[in-house]
Coordinates of C-alpha atoms and ligand atoms in Angstrom, one line a residue:
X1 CA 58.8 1.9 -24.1
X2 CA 56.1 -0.3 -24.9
X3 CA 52.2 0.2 -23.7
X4 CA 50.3 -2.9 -22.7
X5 CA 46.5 -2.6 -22.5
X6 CA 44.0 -4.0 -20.5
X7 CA 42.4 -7.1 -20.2
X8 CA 40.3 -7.8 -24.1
X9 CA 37.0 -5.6 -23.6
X10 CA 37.9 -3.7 -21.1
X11 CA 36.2 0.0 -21.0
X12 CA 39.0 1.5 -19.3
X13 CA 41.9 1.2 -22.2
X14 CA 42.0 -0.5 -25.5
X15 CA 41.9 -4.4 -25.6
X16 CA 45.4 -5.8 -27.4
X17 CA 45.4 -9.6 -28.3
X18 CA 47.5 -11.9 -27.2
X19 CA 47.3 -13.2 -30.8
X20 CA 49.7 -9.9 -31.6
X21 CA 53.8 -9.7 -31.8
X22 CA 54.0 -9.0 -28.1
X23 CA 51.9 -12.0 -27.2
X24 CA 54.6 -13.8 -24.6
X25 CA 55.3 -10.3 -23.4
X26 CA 51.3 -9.9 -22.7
X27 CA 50.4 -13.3 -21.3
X28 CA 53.6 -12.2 -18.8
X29 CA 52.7 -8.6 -18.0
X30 CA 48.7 -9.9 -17.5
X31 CA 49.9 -12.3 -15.3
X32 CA 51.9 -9.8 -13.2
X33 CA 49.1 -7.6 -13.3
X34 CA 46.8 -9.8 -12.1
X35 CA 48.3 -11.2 -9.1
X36 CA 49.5 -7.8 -8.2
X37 CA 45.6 -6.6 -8.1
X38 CA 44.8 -9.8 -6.6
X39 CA 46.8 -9.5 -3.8
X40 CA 46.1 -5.9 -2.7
X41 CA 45.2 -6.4 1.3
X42 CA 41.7 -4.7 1.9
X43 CA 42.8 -2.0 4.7
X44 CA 41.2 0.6 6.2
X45 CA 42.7 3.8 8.0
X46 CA 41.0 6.3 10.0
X47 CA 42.2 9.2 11.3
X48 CA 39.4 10.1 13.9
X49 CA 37.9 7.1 14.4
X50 CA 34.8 8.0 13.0
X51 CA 35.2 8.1 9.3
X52 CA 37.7 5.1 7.3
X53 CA 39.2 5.2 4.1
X54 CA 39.7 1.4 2.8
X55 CA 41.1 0.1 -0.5
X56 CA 40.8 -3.5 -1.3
X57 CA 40.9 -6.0 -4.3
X58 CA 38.8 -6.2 -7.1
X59 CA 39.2 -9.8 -7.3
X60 CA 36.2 -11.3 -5.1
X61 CA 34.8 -7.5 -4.0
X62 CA 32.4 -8.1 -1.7
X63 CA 31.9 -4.1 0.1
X64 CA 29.2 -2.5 -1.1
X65 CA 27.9 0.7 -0.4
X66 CA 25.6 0.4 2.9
X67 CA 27.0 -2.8 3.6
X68 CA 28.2 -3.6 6.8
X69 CA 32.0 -4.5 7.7
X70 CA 34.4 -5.5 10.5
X71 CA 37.6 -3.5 11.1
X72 CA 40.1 -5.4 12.4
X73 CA 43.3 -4.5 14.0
X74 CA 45.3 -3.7 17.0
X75 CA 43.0 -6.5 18.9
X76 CA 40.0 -4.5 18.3
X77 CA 37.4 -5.2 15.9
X78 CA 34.6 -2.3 14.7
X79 CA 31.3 -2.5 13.2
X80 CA 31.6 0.0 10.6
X81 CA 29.3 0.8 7.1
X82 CA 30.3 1.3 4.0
X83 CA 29.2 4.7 2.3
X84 CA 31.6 4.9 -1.0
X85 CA 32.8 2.5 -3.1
X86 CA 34.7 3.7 -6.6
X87 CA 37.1 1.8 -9.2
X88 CA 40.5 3.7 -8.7
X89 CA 43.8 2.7 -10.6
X90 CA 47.7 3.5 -9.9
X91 CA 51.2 2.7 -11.9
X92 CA 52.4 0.1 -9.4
X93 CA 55.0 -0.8 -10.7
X94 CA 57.2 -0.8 -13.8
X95 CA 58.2 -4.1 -15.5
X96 CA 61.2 -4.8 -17.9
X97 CA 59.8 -7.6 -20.3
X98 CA 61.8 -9.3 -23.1
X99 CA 61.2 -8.6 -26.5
X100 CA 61.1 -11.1 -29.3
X101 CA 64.2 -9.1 -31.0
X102 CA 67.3 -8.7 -28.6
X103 CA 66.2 -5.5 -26.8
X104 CA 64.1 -5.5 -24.0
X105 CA 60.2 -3.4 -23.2
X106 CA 59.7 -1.3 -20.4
X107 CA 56.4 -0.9 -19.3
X108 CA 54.3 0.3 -16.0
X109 CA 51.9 -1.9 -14.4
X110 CA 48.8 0.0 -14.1
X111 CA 47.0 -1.5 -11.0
X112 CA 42.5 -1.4 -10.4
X113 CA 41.5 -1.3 -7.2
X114 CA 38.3 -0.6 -5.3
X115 CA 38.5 2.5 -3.3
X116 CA 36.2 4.1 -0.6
X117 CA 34.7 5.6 2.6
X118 CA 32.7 4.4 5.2
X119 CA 31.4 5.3 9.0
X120 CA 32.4 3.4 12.2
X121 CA 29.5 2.3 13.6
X122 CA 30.3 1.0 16.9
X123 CA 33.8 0.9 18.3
X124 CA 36.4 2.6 20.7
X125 CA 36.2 5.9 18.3
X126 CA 40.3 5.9 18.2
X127 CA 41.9 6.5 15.0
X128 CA 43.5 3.2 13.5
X129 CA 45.4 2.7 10.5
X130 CA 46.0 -0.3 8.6
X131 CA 42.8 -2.5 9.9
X132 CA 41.7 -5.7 7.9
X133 CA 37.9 -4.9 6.7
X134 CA 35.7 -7.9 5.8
X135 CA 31.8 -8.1 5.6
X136 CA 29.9 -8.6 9.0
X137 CA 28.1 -11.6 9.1
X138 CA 24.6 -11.6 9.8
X139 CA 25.1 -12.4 12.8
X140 CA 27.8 -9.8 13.9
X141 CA 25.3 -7.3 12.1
X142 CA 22.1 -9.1 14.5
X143 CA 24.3 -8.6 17.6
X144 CA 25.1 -5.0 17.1
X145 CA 21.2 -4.2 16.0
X146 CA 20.3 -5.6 19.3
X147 CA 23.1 -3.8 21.3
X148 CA 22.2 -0.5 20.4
X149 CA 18.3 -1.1 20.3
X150 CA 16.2 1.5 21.8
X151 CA 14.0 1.5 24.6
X152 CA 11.1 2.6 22.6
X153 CA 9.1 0.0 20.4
X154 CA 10.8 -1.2 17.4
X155 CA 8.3 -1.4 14.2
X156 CA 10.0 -4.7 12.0
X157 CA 9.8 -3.0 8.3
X158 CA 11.6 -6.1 6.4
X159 CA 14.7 -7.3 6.3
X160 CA 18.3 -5.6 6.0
X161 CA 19.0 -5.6 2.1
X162 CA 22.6 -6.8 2.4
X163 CA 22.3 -8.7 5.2
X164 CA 20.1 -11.5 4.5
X165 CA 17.5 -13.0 7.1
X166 CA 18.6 -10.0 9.1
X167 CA 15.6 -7.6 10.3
X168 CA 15.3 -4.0 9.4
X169 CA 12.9 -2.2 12.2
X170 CA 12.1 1.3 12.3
X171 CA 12.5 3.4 15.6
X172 CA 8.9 3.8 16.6
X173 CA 9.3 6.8 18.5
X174 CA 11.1 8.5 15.7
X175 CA 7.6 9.1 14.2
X176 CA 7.4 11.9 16.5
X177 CA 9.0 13.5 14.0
X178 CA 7.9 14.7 9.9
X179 CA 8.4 11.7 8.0
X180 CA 8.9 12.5 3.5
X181 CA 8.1 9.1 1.8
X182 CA 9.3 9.3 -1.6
X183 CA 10.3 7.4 -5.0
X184 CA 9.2 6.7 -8.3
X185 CA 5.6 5.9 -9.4
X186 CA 5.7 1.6 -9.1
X187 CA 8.6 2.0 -6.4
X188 CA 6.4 0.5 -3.8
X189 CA 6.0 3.6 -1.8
X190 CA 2.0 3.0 -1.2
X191 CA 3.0 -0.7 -0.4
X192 CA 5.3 0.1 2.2
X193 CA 3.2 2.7 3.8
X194 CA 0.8 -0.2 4.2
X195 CA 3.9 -1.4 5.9
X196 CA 4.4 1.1 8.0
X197 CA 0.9 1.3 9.2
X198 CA 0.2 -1.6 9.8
X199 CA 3.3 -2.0 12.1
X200 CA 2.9 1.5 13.8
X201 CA -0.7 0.0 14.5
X202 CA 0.1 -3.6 16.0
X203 CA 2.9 -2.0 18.0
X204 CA 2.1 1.6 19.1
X205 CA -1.1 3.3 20.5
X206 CA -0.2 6.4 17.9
X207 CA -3.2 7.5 16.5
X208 CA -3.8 7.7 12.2
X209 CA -5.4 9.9 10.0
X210 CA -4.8 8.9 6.2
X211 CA -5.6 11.0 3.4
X212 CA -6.2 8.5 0.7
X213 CA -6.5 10.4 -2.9
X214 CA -6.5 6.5 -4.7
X215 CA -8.4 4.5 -2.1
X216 CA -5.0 2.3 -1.4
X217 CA -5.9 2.0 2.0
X218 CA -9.7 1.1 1.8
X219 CA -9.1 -2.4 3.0
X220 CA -6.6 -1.7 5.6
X221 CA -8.4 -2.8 8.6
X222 CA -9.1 -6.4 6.4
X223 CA -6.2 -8.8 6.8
X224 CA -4.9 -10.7 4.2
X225 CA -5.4 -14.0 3.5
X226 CA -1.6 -15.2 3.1
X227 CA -0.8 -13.1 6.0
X228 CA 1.7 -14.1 8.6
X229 CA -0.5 -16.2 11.2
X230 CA 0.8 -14.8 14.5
X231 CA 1.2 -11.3 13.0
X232 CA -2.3 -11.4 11.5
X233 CA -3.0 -12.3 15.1
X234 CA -1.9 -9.7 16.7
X235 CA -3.2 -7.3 13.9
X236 CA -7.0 -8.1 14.6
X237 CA -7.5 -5.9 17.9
X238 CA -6.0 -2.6 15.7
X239 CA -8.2 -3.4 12.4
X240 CA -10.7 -3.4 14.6
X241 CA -10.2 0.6 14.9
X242 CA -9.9 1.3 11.8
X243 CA -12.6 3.2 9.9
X244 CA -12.8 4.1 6.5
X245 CA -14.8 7.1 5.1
X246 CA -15.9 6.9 1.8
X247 CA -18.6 8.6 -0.4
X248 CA -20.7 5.3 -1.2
X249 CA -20.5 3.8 2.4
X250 CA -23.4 3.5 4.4
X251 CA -22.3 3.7 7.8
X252 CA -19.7 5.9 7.4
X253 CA -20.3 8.3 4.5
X254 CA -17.4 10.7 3.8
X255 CA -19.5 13.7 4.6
X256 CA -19.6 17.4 5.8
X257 CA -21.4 20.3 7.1
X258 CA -21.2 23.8 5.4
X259 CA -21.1 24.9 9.5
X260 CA -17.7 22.6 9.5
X261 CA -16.0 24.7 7.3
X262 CA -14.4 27.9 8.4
X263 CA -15.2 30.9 6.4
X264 CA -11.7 31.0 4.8
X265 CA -12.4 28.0 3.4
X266 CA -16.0 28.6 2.5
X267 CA -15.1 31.9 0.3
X268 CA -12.4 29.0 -1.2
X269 CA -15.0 26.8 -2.2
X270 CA -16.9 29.7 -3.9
X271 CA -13.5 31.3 -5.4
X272 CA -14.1 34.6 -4.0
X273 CA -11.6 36.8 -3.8
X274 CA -12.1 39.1 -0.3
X275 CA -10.8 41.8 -2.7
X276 CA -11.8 41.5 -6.0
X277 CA -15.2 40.0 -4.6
X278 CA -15.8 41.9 -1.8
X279 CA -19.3 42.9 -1.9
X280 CA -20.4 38.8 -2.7
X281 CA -17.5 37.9 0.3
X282 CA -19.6 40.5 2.4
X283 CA -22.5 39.1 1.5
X284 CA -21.3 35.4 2.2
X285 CA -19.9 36.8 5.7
X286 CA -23.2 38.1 6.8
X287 CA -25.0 34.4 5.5
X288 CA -22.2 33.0 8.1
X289 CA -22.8 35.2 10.6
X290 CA -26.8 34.8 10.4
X291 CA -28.5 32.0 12.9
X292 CA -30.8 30.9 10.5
X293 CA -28.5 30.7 6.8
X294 CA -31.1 30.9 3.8
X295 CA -31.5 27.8 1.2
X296 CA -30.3 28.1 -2.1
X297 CA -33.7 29.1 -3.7
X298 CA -34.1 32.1 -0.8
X299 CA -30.6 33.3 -2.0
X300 CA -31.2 32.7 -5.8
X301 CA -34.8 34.6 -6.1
X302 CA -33.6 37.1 -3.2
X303 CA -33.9 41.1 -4.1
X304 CA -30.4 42.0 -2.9
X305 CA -28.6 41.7 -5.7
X306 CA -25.7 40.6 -3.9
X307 CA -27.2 37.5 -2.5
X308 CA -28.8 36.6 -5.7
X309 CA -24.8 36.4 -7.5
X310 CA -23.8 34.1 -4.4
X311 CA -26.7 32.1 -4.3
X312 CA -26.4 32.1 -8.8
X313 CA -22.1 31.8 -7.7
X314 CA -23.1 28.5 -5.5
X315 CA -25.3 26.9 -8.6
X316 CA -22.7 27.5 -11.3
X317 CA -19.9 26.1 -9.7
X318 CA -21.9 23.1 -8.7
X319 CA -21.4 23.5 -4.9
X320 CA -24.6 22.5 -3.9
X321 CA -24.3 19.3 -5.8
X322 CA -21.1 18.3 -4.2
X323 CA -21.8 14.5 -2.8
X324 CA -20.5 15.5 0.7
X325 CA -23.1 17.5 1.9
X326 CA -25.5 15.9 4.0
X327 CA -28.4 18.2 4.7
X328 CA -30.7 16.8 7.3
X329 CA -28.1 14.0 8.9
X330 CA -25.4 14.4 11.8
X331 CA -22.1 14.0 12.4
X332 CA -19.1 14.7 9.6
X333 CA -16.0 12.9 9.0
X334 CA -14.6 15.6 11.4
X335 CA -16.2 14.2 14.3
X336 CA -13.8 10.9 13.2
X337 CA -10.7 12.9 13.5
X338 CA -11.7 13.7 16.5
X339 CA -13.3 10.1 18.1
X340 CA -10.5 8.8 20.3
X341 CA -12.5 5.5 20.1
X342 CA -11.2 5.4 15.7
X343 CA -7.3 4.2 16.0
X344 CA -6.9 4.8 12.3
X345 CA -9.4 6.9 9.8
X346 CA -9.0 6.7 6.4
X347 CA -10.3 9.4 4.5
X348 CA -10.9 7.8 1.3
X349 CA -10.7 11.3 -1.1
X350 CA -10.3 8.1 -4.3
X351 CA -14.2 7.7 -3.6
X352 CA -15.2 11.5 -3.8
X353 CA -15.7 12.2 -7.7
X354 CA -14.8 15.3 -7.9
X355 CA -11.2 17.2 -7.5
X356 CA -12.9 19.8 -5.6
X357 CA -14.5 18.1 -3.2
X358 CA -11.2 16.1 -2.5
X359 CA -9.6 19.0 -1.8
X360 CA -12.5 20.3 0.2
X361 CA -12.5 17.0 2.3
X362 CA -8.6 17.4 2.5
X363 CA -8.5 21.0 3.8
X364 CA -11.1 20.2 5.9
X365 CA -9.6 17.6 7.8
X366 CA -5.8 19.7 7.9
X367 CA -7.8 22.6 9.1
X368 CA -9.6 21.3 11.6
X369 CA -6.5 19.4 12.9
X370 CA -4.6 22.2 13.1
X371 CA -7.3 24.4 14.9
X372 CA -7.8 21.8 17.3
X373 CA -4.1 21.5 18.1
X374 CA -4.2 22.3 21.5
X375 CA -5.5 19.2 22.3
X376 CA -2.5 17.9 21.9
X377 CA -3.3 14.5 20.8
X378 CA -0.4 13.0 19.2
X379 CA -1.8 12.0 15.8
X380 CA 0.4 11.0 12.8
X381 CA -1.0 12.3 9.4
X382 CA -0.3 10.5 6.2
X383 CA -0.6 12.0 3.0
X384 CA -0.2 9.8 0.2
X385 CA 0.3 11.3 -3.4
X386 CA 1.0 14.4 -1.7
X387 CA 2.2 16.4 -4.9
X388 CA -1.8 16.5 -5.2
X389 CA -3.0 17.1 -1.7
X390 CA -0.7 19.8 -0.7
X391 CA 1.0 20.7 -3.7
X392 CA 3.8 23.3 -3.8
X393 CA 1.5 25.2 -6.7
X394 CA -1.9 24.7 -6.2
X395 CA -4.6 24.6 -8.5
X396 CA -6.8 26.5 -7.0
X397 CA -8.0 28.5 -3.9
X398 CA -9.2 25.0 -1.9
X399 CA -5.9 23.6 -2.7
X400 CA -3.8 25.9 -1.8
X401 CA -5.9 25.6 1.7
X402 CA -5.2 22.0 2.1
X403 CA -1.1 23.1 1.5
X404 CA -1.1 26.1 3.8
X405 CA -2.8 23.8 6.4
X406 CA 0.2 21.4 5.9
X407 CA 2.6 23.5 5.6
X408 CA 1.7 24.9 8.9
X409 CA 1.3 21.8 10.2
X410 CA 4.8 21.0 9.2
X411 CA 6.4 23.7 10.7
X412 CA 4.7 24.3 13.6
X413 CA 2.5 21.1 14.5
X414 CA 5.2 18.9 16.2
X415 CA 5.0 20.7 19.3
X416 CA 1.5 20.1 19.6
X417 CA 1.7 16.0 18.7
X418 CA 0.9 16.6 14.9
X419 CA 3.2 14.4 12.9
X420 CA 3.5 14.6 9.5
X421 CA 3.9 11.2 7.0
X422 CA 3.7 12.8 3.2
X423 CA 4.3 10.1 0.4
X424 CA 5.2 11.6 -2.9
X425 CA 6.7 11.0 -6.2
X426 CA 7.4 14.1 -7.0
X427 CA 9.6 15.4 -4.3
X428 CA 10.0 18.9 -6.6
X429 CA 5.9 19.4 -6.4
X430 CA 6.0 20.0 -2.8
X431 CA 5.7 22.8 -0.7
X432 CA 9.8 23.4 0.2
X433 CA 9.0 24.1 3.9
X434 CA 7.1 20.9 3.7
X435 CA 10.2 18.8 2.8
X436 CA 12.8 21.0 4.6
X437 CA 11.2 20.5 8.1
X438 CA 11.0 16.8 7.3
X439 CA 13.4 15.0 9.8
X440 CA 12.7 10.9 8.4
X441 CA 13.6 9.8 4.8
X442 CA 12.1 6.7 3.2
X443 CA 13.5 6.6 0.0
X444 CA 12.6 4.1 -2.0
X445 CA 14.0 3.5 -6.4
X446 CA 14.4 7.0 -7.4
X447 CA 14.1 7.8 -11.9
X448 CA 17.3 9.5 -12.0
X449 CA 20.4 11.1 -10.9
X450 CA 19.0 14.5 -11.0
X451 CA 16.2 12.9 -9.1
X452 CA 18.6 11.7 -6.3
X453 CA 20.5 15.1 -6.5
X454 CA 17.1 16.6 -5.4
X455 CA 16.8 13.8 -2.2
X456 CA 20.0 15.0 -1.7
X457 CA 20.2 18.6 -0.8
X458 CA 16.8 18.6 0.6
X459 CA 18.2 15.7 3.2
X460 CA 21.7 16.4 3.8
X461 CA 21.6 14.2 7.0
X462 CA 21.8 11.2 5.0
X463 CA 25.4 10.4 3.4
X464 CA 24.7 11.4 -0.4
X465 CA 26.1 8.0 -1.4
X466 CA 23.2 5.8 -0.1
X467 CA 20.6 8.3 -1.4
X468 CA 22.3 7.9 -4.9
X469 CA 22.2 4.2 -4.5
X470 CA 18.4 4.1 -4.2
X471 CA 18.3 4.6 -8.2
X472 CA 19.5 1.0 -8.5
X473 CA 16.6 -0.3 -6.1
X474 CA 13.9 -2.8 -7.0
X475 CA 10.8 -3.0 -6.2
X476 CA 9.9 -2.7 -2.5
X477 CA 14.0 -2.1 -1.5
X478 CA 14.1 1.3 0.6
X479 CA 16.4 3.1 2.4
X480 CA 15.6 4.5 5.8
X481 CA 17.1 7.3 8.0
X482 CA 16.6 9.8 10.6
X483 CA 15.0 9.8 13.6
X484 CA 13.6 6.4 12.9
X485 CA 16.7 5.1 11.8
X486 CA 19.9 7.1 13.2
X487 CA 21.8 5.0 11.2
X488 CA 20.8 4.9 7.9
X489 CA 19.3 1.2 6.5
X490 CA 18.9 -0.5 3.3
X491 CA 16.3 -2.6 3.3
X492 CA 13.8 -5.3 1.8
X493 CA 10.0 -4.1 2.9
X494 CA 8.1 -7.1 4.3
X495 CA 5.1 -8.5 3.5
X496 CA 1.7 -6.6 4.2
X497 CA -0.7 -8.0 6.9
X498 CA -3.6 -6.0 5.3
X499 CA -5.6 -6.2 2.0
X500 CA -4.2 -3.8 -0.8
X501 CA -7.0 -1.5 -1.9
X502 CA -6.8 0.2 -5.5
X503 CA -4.5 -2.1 -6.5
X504 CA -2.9 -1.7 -10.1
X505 CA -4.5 -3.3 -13.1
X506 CA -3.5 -6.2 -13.8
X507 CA -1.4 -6.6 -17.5
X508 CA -4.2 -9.5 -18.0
X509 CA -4.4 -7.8 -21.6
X510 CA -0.7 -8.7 -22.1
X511 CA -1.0 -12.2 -22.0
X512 CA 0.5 -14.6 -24.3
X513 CA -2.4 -15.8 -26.6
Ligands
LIG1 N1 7.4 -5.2 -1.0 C1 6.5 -5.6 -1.9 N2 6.2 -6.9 -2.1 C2 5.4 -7.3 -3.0 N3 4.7 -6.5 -3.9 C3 5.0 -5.2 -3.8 C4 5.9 -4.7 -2.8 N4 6.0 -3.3 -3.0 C5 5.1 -3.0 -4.0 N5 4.6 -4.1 -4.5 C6 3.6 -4.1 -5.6 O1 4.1 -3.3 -6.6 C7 3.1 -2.5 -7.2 C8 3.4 -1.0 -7.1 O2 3.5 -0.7 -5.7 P1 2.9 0.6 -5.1 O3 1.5 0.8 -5.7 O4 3.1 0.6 -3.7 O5 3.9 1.7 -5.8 P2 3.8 3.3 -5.7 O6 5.2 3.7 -5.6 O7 2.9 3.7 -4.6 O8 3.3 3.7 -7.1 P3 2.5 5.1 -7.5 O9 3.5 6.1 -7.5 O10 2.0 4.7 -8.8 O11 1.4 5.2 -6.5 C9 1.8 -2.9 -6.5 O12 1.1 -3.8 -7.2 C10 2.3 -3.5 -5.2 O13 1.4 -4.5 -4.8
LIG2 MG1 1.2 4.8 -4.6

């Protein structure tokens, strides 16, 4: 029996020319071949009417995983999604072929064919075998969208990535929920948060508070020049509540009080330990306790030796320089959280120049949010470049504030209208309970497999197929699921209403000379 490779190049099994003894035999057996794979009937088969298997051609593959697809058959047609899609092969057949002496060649047809797996989408939910698949139109897809729209405000994100000029839009009351933005550095992830924003703020009354470690979103409440007219429009009433705390600004200096800060956080900022420390954290407890604290100089050329180390603790580490202290003015960036009247703050840590007082401004802000909690004021808290703000190993003491704060905050804070967004590209860096409690995915390219294996045992409610597929993504492609996307969605991100802040630098220095 003779053995006929594949087609010349192929990776699958050694090339054979058609230049060689066999070539009528080849040009024969190709042809078989190819009409045989060309005419395998793409058919899908479910046995609960939930879940399909298909097979179809390779010839003119169009299913691709999180594509959408018809199921036709028995007079019924479903909407279904693809979720697998693999290369599979099987002997089809065996063929007797002539040879160029007297005998003859046996040989078995090896036939390629795409396999794979999908969901039904929308349909009676009975099993079916045997049913035609082909890709949804755009319009099938459009139909389907708006037949099993929600009542709750829809927040357009872009467009469906497979299905062109279709829109992609977000469940808007699924942000009631912990949302975990993630993908590599340059994915877009700061882009599409813009995104988000801006739509949760033209279409929602949900209230913001930003954490901005790079000062992205400095310019948020400006819109862009090249902006959609109408939606540019509609965005001027919400930029309008926007405010932006920074550490240069005028009007709204990114400031605080030492009386802000609880005394957890105050023994934080001065690294004392209550037990290695405890006669300076006594010390610093009285000072709290006291109506009328004593300046630095009292506590530096005091005669209790314990108030002269805090007051010598305070001048070492700098604390009395930090930039957010504002001796002699009122009102702190806490009394923004707070302001109904401010739609969105940003808290623009990028402007603060030092990592402790981000951090300090950063627990701050999760602290008092969390102690005023029974408020209930539903508030949706985004944390970009959250490996830094709430890191799953913390620096130091003040860090490790701002993570406990969020951590809490993630596992307890629904209930009380705390809602997280954290924006990362470092999924591993963050606190686990963070991630595990977070119900939304916005996944956007992903570095690597082992990346993607990550994304996928920490969200095991998204089919571990489309989570892989996010390593192919380009810039600004996503994937959504959960709460704000019960079905999960790959999609193009739209264009930004709002001014970019600390945008990258530009490659000017690569320019051809
Ligand atoms: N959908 C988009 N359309 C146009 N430009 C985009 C889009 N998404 C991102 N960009 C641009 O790509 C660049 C990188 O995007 P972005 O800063 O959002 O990435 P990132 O994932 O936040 O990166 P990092 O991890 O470094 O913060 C930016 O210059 C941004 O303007
Ligand atoms: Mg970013």
């Amino acid at each position: 029996m003779s053995h006929f490779g594949g087609e010349q190049g192929s990776a699958i099994s050694p090339a054979v020319s058609g230049e060689s003894e066999f070539g009528p035999q080849l040009a024969t057996f190709r042809e078989m071949r190819r009409s045989l794979e060309a005419s395998i009937l793409p058919l899908a088969t479910s046995v609960d009417g939930r879940r399909f298997s298909f097979q179809a051609s390779l010839h003119g593959l169009e299913l691709q995983v999180g594509g959408y697809v018809v199921l036709e058959g028995d007079g019924t047609g479903r909407l279904g999604q693809v979720l697998t899609v693999e290369l599979d092969r099987q002997p089809a057949t065996e063929l007797t072929l002539p040879t160029a002496g007297a005998g003859e060649a046996r040989t078995q047809v090896q036939v390629q064919y795409a396999r794979g797996e999908g969901a039904v989408l929308e349909g009676d939910w009975a099993p079916f075998h045997d049913a035609l698949v082909r890709v949804a139109s755009g319009t099938e897809v459009r139909a389907w969208l708006q037949r099993t729209g929600r009542p709750s405000a829809t927040l357009r994100l872009g467009e469906l990535a497979l299905v062109a000029g279709v829109p992609c839009a977000a469940d808007a009351a699924g942000f009631d929920r912990h949302t975990f933005l993630c993908g590599q550095s340059g994915s877009g992830k700061t882009y599409s948060l813009g995104v988000i924003l801006e739509r949760l703020l033209i279409e929602t009354d949900l209230r913001l508070v930003v954490l901005d470690p790079n000062s992205d979103f400095v310019r948020l409440g400006q819109v862009r020049a090249d902006a959609d007219p109408a939606l540019g429009e509609r965005y001027e009433k919400p930029a309008r509540g926007v405010a932006v705390y920074s550490a240069g600004a005028p009007a709204r200096r990114l400031r605080l009080h030492a009386s802000d800060i609880d005394p957890a956080m105050q023994a934080a900022l001065l690294r004392l330990d209550p037990v290695d420390d405890r006669e300076e954290y006594a010390a610093l407890a009285e000072l709290l306790a006291s109506e009328n604290p004593p300046t630095l100089e009292a506590l530096t050329g005091s005669n209790h030796p314990e108030a002269r180390r805090l007051g010598l603790r305070v001048r070492s580490l700098g604390v009395d320089r930090f930039s957010v202290w504002a001796p002699g003015e009122t009102g702190s960036v806490l009394d923004a959280v707070h302001d109904q009247g401010v739609r969105c703050l940003v808290v623009d840590l990028g402007s603060l120049p030092t990592r402790e007082e981000q951090a300090l401004i950063a627990a701050a802000v999760l602290g008092d949010l969390w102690r005023r909690r029974q408020e209930r004021s539903p508030i949706l808290i985004v944390i970009d470049e959250a490996h830094n703000v709430c890191p799953a190993e913390p620096a130091d003491q003040l860090v490790a504030l701002a993570a406990e704060h969020a951590t809490r905050i993630a596992a307890e804070g629904r209930k009380f209208g705390l809602y997280l967004l954290v924006s990362t590209q470092r999924p591993q860096k963050i606190p686990e309970n963070v991630l595990s409690q977070a119900d939304n995915l916005v996944l956007m390219r992903l570095n690597s497999l082992a990346d993607a294996a990550f994304a996928q045992a920490a969200f095991s409610f998204v089919p571990p197929s489309l989570i892989e597929r996010s390593v192919t993504f380009h810039l600004g492609e996503g994937l959504i699921a959960g709460k704000i996307s019960p079905q999960p969605a790959l999609l193009r991100f739209g264009s930004r209403i709002s001014q970019e802040g600390g945008a990258d630098v530009p490659a000017t220095w690569a320019a051809a000379r």
